[in-house]
Tab-separated table of C-alpha atoms and ligand atoms in Angstrom:
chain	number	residue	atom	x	y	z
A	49	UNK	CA	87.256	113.359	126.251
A	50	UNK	CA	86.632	112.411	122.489
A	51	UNK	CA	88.685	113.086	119.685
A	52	UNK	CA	86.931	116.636	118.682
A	53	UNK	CA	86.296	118.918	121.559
A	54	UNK	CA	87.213	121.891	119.142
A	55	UNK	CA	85.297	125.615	119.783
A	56	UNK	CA	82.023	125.910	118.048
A	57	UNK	CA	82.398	127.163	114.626
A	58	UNK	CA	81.562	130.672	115.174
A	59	UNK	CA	83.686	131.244	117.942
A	60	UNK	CA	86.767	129.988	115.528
A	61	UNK	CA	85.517	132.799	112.964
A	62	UNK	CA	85.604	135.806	115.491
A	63	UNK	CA	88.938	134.320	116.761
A	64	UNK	CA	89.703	134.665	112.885
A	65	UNK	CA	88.521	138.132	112.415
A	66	UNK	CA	90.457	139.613	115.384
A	67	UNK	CA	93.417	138.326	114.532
A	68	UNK	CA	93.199	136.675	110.903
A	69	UNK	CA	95.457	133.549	110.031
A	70	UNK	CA	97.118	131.340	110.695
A	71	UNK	CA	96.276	131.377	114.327
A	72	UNK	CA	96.856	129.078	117.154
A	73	UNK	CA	93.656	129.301	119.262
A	74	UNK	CA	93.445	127.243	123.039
A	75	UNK	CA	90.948	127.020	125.100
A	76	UNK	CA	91.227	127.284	128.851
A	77	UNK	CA	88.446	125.547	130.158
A	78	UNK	CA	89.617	122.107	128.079
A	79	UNK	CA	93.166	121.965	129.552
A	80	UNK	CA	91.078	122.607	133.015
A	81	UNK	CA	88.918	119.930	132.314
A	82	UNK	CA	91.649	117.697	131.395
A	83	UNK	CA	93.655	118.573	134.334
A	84	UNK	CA	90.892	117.858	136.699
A	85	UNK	CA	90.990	114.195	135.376
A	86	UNK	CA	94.331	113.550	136.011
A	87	UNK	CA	93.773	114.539	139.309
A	88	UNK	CA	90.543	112.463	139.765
A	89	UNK	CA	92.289	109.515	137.837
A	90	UNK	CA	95.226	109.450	140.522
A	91	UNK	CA	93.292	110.852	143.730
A	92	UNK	CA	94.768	107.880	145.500
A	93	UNK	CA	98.481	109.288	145.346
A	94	UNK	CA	100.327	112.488	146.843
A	95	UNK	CA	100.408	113.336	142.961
A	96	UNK	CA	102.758	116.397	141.565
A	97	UNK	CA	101.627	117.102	137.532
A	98	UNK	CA	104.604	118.771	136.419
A	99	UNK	CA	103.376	119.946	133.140
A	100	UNK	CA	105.879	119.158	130.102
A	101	UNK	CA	105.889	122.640	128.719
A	102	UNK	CA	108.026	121.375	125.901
A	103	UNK	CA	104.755	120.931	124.311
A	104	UNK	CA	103.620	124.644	124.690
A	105	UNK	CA	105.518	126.976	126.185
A	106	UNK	CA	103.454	130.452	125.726
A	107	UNK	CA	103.651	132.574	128.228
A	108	UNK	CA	100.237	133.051	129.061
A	109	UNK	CA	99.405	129.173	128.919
A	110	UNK	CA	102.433	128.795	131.785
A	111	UNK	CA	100.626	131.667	133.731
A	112	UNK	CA	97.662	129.369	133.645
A	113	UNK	CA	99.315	126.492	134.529
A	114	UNK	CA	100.865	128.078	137.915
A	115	UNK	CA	97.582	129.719	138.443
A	116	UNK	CA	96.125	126.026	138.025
A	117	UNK	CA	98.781	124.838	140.761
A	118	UNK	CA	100.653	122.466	138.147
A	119	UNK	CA	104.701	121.988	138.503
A	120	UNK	CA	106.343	122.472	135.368
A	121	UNK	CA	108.912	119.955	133.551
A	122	UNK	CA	111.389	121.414	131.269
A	123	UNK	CA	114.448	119.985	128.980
A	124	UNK	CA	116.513	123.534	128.619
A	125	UNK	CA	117.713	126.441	131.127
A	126	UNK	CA	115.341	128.798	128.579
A	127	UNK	CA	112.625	126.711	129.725
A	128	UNK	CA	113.633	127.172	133.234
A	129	UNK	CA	113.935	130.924	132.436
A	130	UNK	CA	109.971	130.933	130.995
A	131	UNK	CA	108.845	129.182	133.684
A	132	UNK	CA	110.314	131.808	136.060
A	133	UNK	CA	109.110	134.753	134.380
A	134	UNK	CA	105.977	133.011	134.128
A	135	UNK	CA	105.926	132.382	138.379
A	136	UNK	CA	107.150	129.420	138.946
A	137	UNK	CA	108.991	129.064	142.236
A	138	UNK	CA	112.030	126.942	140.804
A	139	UNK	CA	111.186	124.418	143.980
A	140	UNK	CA	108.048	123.524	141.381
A	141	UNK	CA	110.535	123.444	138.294
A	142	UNK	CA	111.659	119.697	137.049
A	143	UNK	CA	114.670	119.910	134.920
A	144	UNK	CA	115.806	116.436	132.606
A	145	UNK	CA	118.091	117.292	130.310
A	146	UNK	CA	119.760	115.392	127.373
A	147	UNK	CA	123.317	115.630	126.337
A	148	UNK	CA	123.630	120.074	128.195
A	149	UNK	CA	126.945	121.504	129.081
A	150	UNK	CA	127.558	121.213	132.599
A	151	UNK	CA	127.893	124.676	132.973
A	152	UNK	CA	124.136	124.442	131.889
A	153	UNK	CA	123.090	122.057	134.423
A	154	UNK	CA	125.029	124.264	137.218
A	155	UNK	CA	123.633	127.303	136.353
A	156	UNK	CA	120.065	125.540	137.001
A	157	UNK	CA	121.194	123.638	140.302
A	158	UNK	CA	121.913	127.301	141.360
A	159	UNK	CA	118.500	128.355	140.428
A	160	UNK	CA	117.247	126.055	142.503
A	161	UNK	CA	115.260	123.888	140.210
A	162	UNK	CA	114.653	120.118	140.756
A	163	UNK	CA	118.058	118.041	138.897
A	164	UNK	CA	117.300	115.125	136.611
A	165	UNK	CA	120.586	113.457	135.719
A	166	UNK	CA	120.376	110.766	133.160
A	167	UNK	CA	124.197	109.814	132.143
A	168	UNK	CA	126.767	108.189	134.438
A	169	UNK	CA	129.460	110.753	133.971
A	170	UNK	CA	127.518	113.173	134.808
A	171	UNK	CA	126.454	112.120	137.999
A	172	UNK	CA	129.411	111.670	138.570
A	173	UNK	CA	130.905	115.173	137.879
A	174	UNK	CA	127.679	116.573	139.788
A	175	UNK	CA	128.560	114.877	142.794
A	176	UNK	CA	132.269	115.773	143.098
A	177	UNK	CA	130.896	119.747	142.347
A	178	UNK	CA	128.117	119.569	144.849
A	179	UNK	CA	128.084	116.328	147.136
A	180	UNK	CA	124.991	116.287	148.840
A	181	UNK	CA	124.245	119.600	148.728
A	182	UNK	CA	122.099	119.272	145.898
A	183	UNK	CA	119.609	116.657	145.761
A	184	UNK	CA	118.895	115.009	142.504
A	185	UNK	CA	116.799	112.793	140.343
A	186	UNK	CA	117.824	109.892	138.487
A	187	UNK	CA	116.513	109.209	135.180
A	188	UNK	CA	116.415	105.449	134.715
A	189	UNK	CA	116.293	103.850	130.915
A	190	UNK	CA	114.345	101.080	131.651
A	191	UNK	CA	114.588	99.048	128.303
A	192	UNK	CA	110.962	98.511	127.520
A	193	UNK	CA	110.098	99.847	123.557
A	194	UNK	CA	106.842	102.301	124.239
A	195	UNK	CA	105.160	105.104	122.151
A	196	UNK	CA	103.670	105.801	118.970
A	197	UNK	CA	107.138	105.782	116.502
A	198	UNK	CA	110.852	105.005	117.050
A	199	UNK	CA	111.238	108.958	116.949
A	200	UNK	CA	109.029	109.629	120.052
A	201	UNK	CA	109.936	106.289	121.871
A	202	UNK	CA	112.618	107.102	124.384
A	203	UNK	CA	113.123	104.034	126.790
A	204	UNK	CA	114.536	101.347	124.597
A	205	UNK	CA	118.057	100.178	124.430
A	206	UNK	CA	118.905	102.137	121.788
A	207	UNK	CA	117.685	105.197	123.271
A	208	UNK	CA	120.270	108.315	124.279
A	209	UNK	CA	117.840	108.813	127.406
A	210	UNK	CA	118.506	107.806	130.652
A	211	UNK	CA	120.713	105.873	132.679
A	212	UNK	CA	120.230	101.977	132.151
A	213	UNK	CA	118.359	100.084	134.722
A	214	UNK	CA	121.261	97.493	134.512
A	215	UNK	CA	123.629	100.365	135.390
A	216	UNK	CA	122.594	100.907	139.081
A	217	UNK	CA	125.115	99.316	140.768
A	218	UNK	CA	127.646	101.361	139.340
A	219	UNK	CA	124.681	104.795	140.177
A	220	UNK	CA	124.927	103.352	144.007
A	221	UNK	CA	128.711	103.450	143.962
A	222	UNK	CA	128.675	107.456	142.890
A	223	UNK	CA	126.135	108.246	145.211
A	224	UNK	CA	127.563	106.276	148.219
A	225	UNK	CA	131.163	107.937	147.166
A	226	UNK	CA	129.984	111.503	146.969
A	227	UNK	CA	127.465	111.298	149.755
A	228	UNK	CA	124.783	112.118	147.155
A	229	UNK	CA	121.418	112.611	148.282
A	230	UNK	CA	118.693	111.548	145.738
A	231	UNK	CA	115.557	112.366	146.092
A	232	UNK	CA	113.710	111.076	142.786
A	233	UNK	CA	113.989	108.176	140.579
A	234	UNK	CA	112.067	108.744	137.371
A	235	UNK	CA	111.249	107.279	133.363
A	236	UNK	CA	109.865	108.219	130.736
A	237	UNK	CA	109.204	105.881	127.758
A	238	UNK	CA	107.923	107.571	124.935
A	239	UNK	CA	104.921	109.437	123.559
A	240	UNK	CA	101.322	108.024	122.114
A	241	UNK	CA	101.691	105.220	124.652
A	242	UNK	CA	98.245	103.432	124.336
A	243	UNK	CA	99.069	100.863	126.538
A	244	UNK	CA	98.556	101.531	130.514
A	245	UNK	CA	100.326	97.816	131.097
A	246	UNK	CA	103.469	99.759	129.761
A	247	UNK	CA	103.464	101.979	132.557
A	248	UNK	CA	102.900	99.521	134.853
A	249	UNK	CA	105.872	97.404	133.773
A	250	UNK	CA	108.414	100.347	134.094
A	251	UNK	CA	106.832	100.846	137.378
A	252	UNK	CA	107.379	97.540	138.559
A	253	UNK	CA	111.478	98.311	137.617
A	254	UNK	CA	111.399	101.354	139.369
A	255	UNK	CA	109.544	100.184	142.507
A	256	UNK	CA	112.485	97.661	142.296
A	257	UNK	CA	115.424	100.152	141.832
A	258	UNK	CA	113.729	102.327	144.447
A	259	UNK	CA	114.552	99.875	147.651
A	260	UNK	CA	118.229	100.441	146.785
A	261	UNK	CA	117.656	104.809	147.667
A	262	UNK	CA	116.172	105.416	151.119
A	263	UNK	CA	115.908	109.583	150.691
A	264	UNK	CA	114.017	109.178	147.374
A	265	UNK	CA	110.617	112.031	148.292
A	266	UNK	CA	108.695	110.855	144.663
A	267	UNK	CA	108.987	108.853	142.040
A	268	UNK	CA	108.312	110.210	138.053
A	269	UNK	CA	106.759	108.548	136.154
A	270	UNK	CA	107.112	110.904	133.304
A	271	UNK	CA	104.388	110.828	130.719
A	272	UNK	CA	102.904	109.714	127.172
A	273	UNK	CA	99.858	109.465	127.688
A	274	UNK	CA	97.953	109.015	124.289
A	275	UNK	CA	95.298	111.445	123.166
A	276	UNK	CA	92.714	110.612	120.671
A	277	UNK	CA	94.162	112.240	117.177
A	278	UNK	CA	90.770	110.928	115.377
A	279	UNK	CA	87.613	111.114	115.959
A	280	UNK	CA	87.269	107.543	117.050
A	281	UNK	CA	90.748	107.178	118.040
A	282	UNK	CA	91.243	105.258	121.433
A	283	UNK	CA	93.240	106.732	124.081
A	284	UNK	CA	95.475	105.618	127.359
A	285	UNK	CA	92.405	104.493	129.716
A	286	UNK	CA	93.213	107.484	132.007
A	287	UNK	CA	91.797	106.531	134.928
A	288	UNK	CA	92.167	102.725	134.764
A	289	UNK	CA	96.707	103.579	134.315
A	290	UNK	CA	95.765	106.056	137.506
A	291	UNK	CA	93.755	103.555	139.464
A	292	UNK	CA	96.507	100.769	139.011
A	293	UNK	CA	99.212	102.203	139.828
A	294	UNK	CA	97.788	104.372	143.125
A	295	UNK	CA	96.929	100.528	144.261
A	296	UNK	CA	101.153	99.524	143.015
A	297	UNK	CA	102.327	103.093	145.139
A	298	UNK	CA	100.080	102.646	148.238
A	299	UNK	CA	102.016	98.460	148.500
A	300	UNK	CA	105.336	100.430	147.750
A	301	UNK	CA	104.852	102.931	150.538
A	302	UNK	CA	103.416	101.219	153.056
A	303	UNK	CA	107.183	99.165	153.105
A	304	UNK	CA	108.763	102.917	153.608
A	305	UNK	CA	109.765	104.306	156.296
A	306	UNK	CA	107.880	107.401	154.681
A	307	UNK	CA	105.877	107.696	151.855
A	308	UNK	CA	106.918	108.816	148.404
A	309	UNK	CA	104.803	111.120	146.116
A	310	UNK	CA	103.903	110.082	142.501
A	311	UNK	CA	105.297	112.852	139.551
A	312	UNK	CA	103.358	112.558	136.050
A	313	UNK	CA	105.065	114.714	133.803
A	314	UNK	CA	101.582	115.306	130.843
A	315	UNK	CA	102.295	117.677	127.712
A	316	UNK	CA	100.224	116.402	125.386
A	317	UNK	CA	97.349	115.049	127.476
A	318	UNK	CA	96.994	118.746	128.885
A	319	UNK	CA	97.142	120.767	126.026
A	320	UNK	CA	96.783	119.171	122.216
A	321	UNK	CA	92.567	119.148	122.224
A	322	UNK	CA	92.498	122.840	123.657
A	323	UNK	CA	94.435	123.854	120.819
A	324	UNK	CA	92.508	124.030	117.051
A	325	UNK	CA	95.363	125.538	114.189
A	326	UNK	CA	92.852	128.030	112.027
A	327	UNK	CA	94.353	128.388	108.489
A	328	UNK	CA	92.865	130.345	105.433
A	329	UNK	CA	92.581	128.380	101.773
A	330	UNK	CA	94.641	130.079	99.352
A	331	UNK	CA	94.046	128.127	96.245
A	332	UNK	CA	91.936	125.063	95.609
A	333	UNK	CA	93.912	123.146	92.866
A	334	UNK	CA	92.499	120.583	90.616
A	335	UNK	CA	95.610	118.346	89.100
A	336	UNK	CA	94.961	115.502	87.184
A	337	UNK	CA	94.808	113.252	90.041
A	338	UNK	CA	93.505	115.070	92.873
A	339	UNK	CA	92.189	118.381	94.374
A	340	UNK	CA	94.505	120.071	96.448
A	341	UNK	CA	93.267	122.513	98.920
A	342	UNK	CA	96.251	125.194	99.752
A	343	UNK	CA	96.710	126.829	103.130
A	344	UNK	CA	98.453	129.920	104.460
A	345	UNK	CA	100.505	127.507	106.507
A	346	UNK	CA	102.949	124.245	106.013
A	347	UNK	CA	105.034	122.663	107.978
A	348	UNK	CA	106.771	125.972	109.142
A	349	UNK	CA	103.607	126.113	111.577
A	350	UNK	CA	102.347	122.658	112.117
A	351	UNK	CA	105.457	119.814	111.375
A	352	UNK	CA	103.855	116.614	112.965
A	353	UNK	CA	102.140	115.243	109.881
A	354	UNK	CA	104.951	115.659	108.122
A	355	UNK	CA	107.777	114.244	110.493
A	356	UNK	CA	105.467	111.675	112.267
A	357	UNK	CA	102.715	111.170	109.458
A	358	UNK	CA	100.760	112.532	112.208
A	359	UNK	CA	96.834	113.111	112.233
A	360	UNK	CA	94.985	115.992	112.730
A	361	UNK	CA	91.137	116.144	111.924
A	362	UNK	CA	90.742	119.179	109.017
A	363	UNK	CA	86.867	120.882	109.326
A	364	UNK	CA	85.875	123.601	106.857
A	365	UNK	CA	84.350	125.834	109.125
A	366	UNK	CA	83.671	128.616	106.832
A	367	UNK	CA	81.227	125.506	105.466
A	368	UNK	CA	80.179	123.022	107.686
A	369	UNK	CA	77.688	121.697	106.432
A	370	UNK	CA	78.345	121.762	102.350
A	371	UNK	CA	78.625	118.449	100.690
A	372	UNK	CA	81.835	116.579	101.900
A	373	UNK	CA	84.048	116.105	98.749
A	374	UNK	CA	87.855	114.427	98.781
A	375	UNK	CA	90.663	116.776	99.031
A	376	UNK	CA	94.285	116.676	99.353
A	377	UNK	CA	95.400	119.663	102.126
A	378	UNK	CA	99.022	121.069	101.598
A	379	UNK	CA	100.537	124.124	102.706
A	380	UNK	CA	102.507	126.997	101.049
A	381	UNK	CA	106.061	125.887	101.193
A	382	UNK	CA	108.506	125.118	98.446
A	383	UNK	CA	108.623	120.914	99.676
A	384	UNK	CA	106.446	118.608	99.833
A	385	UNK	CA	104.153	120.057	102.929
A	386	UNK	CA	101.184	117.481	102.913
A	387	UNK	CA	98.867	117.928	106.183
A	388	UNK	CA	96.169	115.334	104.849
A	389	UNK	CA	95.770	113.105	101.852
A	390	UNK	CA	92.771	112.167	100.503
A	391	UNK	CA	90.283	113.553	103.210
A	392	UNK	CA	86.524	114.087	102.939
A	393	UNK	CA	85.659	117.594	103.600
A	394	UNK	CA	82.786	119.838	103.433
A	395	UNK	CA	83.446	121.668	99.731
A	396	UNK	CA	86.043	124.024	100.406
A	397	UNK	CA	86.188	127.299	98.011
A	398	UNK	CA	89.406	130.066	97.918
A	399	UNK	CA	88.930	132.117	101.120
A	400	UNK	CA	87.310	129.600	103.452
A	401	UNK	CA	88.994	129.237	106.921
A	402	UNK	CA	89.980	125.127	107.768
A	403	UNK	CA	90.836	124.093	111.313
A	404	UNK	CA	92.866	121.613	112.619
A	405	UNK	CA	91.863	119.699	115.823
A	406	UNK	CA	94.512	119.001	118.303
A	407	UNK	CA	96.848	120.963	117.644
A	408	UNK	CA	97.736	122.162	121.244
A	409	UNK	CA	100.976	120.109	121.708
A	410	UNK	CA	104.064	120.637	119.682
A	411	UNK	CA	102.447	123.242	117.214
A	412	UNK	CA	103.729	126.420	117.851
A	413	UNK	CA	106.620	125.105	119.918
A	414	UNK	CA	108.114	123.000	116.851
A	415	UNK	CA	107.070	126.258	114.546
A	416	UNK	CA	110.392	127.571	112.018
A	417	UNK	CA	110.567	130.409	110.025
A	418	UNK	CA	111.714	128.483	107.014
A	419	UNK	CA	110.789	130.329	103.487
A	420	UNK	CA	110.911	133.034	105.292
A	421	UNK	CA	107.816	132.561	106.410
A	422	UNK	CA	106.593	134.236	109.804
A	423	UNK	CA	105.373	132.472	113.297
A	424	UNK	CA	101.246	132.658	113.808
A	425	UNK	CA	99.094	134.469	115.891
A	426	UNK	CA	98.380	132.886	119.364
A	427	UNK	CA	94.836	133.532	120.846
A	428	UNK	CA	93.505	132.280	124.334
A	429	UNK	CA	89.707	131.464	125.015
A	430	UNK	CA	89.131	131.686	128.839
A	431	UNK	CA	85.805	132.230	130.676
A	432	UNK	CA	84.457	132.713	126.731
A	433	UNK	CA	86.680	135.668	125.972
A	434	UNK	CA	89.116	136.343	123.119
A	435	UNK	CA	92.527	136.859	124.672
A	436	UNK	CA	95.218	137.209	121.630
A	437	UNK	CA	98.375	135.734	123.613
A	438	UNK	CA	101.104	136.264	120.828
A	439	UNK	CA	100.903	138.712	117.928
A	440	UNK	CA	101.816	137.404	115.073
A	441	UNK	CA	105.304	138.124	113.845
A	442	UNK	CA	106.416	140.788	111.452
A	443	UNK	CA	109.429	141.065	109.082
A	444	UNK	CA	111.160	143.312	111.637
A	445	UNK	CA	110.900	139.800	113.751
A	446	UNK	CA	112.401	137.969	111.391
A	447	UNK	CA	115.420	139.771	111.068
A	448	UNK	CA	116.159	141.058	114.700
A	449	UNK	CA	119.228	139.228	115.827
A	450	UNK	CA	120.977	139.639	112.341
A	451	UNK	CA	124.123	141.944	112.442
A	452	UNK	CA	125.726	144.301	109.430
A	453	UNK	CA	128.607	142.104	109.281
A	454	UNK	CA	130.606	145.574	108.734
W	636	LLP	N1	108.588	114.137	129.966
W	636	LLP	C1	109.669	113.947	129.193
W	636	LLP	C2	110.950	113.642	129.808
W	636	LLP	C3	109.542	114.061	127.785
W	636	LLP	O1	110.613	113.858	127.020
W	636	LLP	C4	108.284	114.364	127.214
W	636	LLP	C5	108.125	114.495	125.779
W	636	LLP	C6	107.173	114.554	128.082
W	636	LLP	C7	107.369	114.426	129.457
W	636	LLP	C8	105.807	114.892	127.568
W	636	LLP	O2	105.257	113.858	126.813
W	636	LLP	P1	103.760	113.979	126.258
W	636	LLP	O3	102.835	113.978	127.432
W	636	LLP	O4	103.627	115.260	125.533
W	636	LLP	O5	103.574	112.784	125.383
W	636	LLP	N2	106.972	116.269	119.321
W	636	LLP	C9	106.354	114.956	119.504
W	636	LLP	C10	106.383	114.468	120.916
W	636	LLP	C11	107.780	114.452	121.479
W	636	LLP	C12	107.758	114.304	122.946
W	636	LLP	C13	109.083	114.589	123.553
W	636	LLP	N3	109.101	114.388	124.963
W	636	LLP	C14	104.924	115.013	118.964
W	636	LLP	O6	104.531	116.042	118.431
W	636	LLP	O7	104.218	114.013	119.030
């Protein structure tokens, strides 16, 4: 799928006139679409996609997901509680933690959802509570430096996640002890990984590891999959990662006494070109150096250019086709908020509505209130119907969980 597979132009205005802006608008049939290909991609494994809702986590889009048969992986017992209210049977529900209480990690053993321990200690403290009465997955650092920037890179030495791959004697010893039953070994490296040979080398280390547990029922392989941010942007080759390593898992298996299924955990790869992030130009400022275009947003809505000089392709759809002129595109809080230097866009005037490709993953979910500000409107296209999934928040919102003080 390219870069741009954003809703025709017109459709983004109605969107806009139901609900106004800012508005997060996803379509159904993309994250479909780019399901679908996963599935195609690894058709030669028993494959699980246990969708990384940390990306989105609306409830509607989660109804979709269990509709579209997809597991669900989630970092915090709130996820775990969306996910359930959503209608997820907690057998579908993956849950990897960093750094939770372990009355945190209890309460979601009790739940019933799928364990993903990734420190020592805690295995540890998990087996003397529960033995083997609990089956768990291991989350293995596997020391290889993947992903797009050293925020969103999470296998490397340095890394907080995961239990090191030269740790696994000591793993065996706590298992054996306890009489721990494991049922998963899993990574995950980082985000924006462009290179499928990365995957492949952490498989290779887990393949490894995995001779050493004889109850494991899947390996994870977690995610990171890279989507194309611009319009020519390359991507992780999909189905040449999914075609490699379905050859690596069938070699594995057939060496078992029975076969283990193959976990991706996608976010991203499902979600960030169904979602376009519809704004509204305020003010279109000439300084002496540039023109600034102003939005009814910053990074109170949309934070990844900001924290991870992220790109997002900006279209002026109230006027596509007017003569593409250079602009600067900042938002409306009191920093520096800069979505886009220097871009060519079709000549924007006060009032015309820009949009913001690919803005599915880790909009709305890493959305503050800072200045005040409120969360946007949420809208769902499915089946080519308007479906407004979140109203947009009012002051009454903003101030709910504040007491008197009195
Ligand atoms: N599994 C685990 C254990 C993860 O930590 C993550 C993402 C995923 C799966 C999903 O990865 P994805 O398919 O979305 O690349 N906020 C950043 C990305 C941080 C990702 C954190 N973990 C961004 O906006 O790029």
């Amino acid at each position: 799928m390219s870069g741009d597979s954003s809703p025709s132009a017109k459709l983004l205005l109605e969107c806009v006139e139901h609900v106004s802006t800012p508005v997060y608008v996803y379509q159904a049939d993309v994250i479909e679409q780019q399901l679908q290909r996963l599935k195609d991609a690894f058709a030669g494994a028993d494959l699980r996609v246990m969708y990384a809702c940390k990306a989105l986590s609306t409830g509607a889009i989660l109804r979709l997901m269990n509709e579209l048969g997809t597991g669900l992986d989630t970092v915090s017992i709130q996820e775990v509680e969306l996910g359930l209210r959503a209608g997820f049977d907690p057998s579908r529900i993956l849950y990897t933690p960093s750094m939770v209480s372990f009355d945190e990690l209890s309460a979601v053993a009790k739940i019933g959802a799928q364990i993903n321990i990734d420190t020592i200690s805690v295995l540890e403290q998990f087996g003397s509570v529960f033995g083997g009465t609990i089956p768990v997955c291991i989350r293995i650092n596997p020391h290889i430096m993947a992903g797009g920037n050293e925020r969103i890179s999470t296998g490397h030495i340095d890394s907080k996640f995961g239990i090191s791959i030269h740790q696994m004697r000591h793993v065996e010893r706590i298992v054996t002890s306890h009489g721990m039953l494991i049922n998963g070994l899993h990574m995950h490296t980082g985000s924006d990984i462009l290179d499928a040979d990365v995957f492949l080398q952490g498989a290779e280390l887990l393949f490894d590891v995995a001779e050493s547990f004889p109850d494991l029922t899947f390996v994870d392989f977690g995610s990171g999959f890279k989507v194309p941010y611009k319009p020519d942007d390359i991507s992780t080759d999909i189905e040449e990662l999914g075609a490699k390593l379905c050859q690596r898992l069938k070699l594995f298996n057939e060496k078992r006494a029975s076969p283990v299924a193959l976990w991706i955990e996608p976010g991203k790869f499902l979600v960030s070109q169904a979602g376009t992030f519809l704004t509204r130009v305020n003010v279109v400022k000439q300084t002496t150096s540039t023109v600034f275009a102003g939005v009814d947003s910053g990074f109170n809505h949309l934070i990844r250019p900001m924290l991870y000089n992220s790109y997002h392709h900006i279209t002026n759809i109230s006027n596509p086709t007017g003569t593409p002129r250079v602009y600067s595109v900042v938002g409306y809080i009191c920093e520096t908020d800069t979505f886009a230097w220097d871009r060519k866009i079709a000549e924007i005037h006060q009032g015309d509505v820009l949009a913001f490709s690919n803005a599915g993953a880790y909009g709305f979910t890493m959305a503050s209130n800072y200045n005040g500000r409120l969360r946007p409107a949420e809208v769902l296209i499915r089946h080519g119907r308007i479906v407004p999934i979140r109203r947009r928040e009012t002051i009454d919102d903003l101030v709910r969980t504040e007491l008197d003080g009195e």
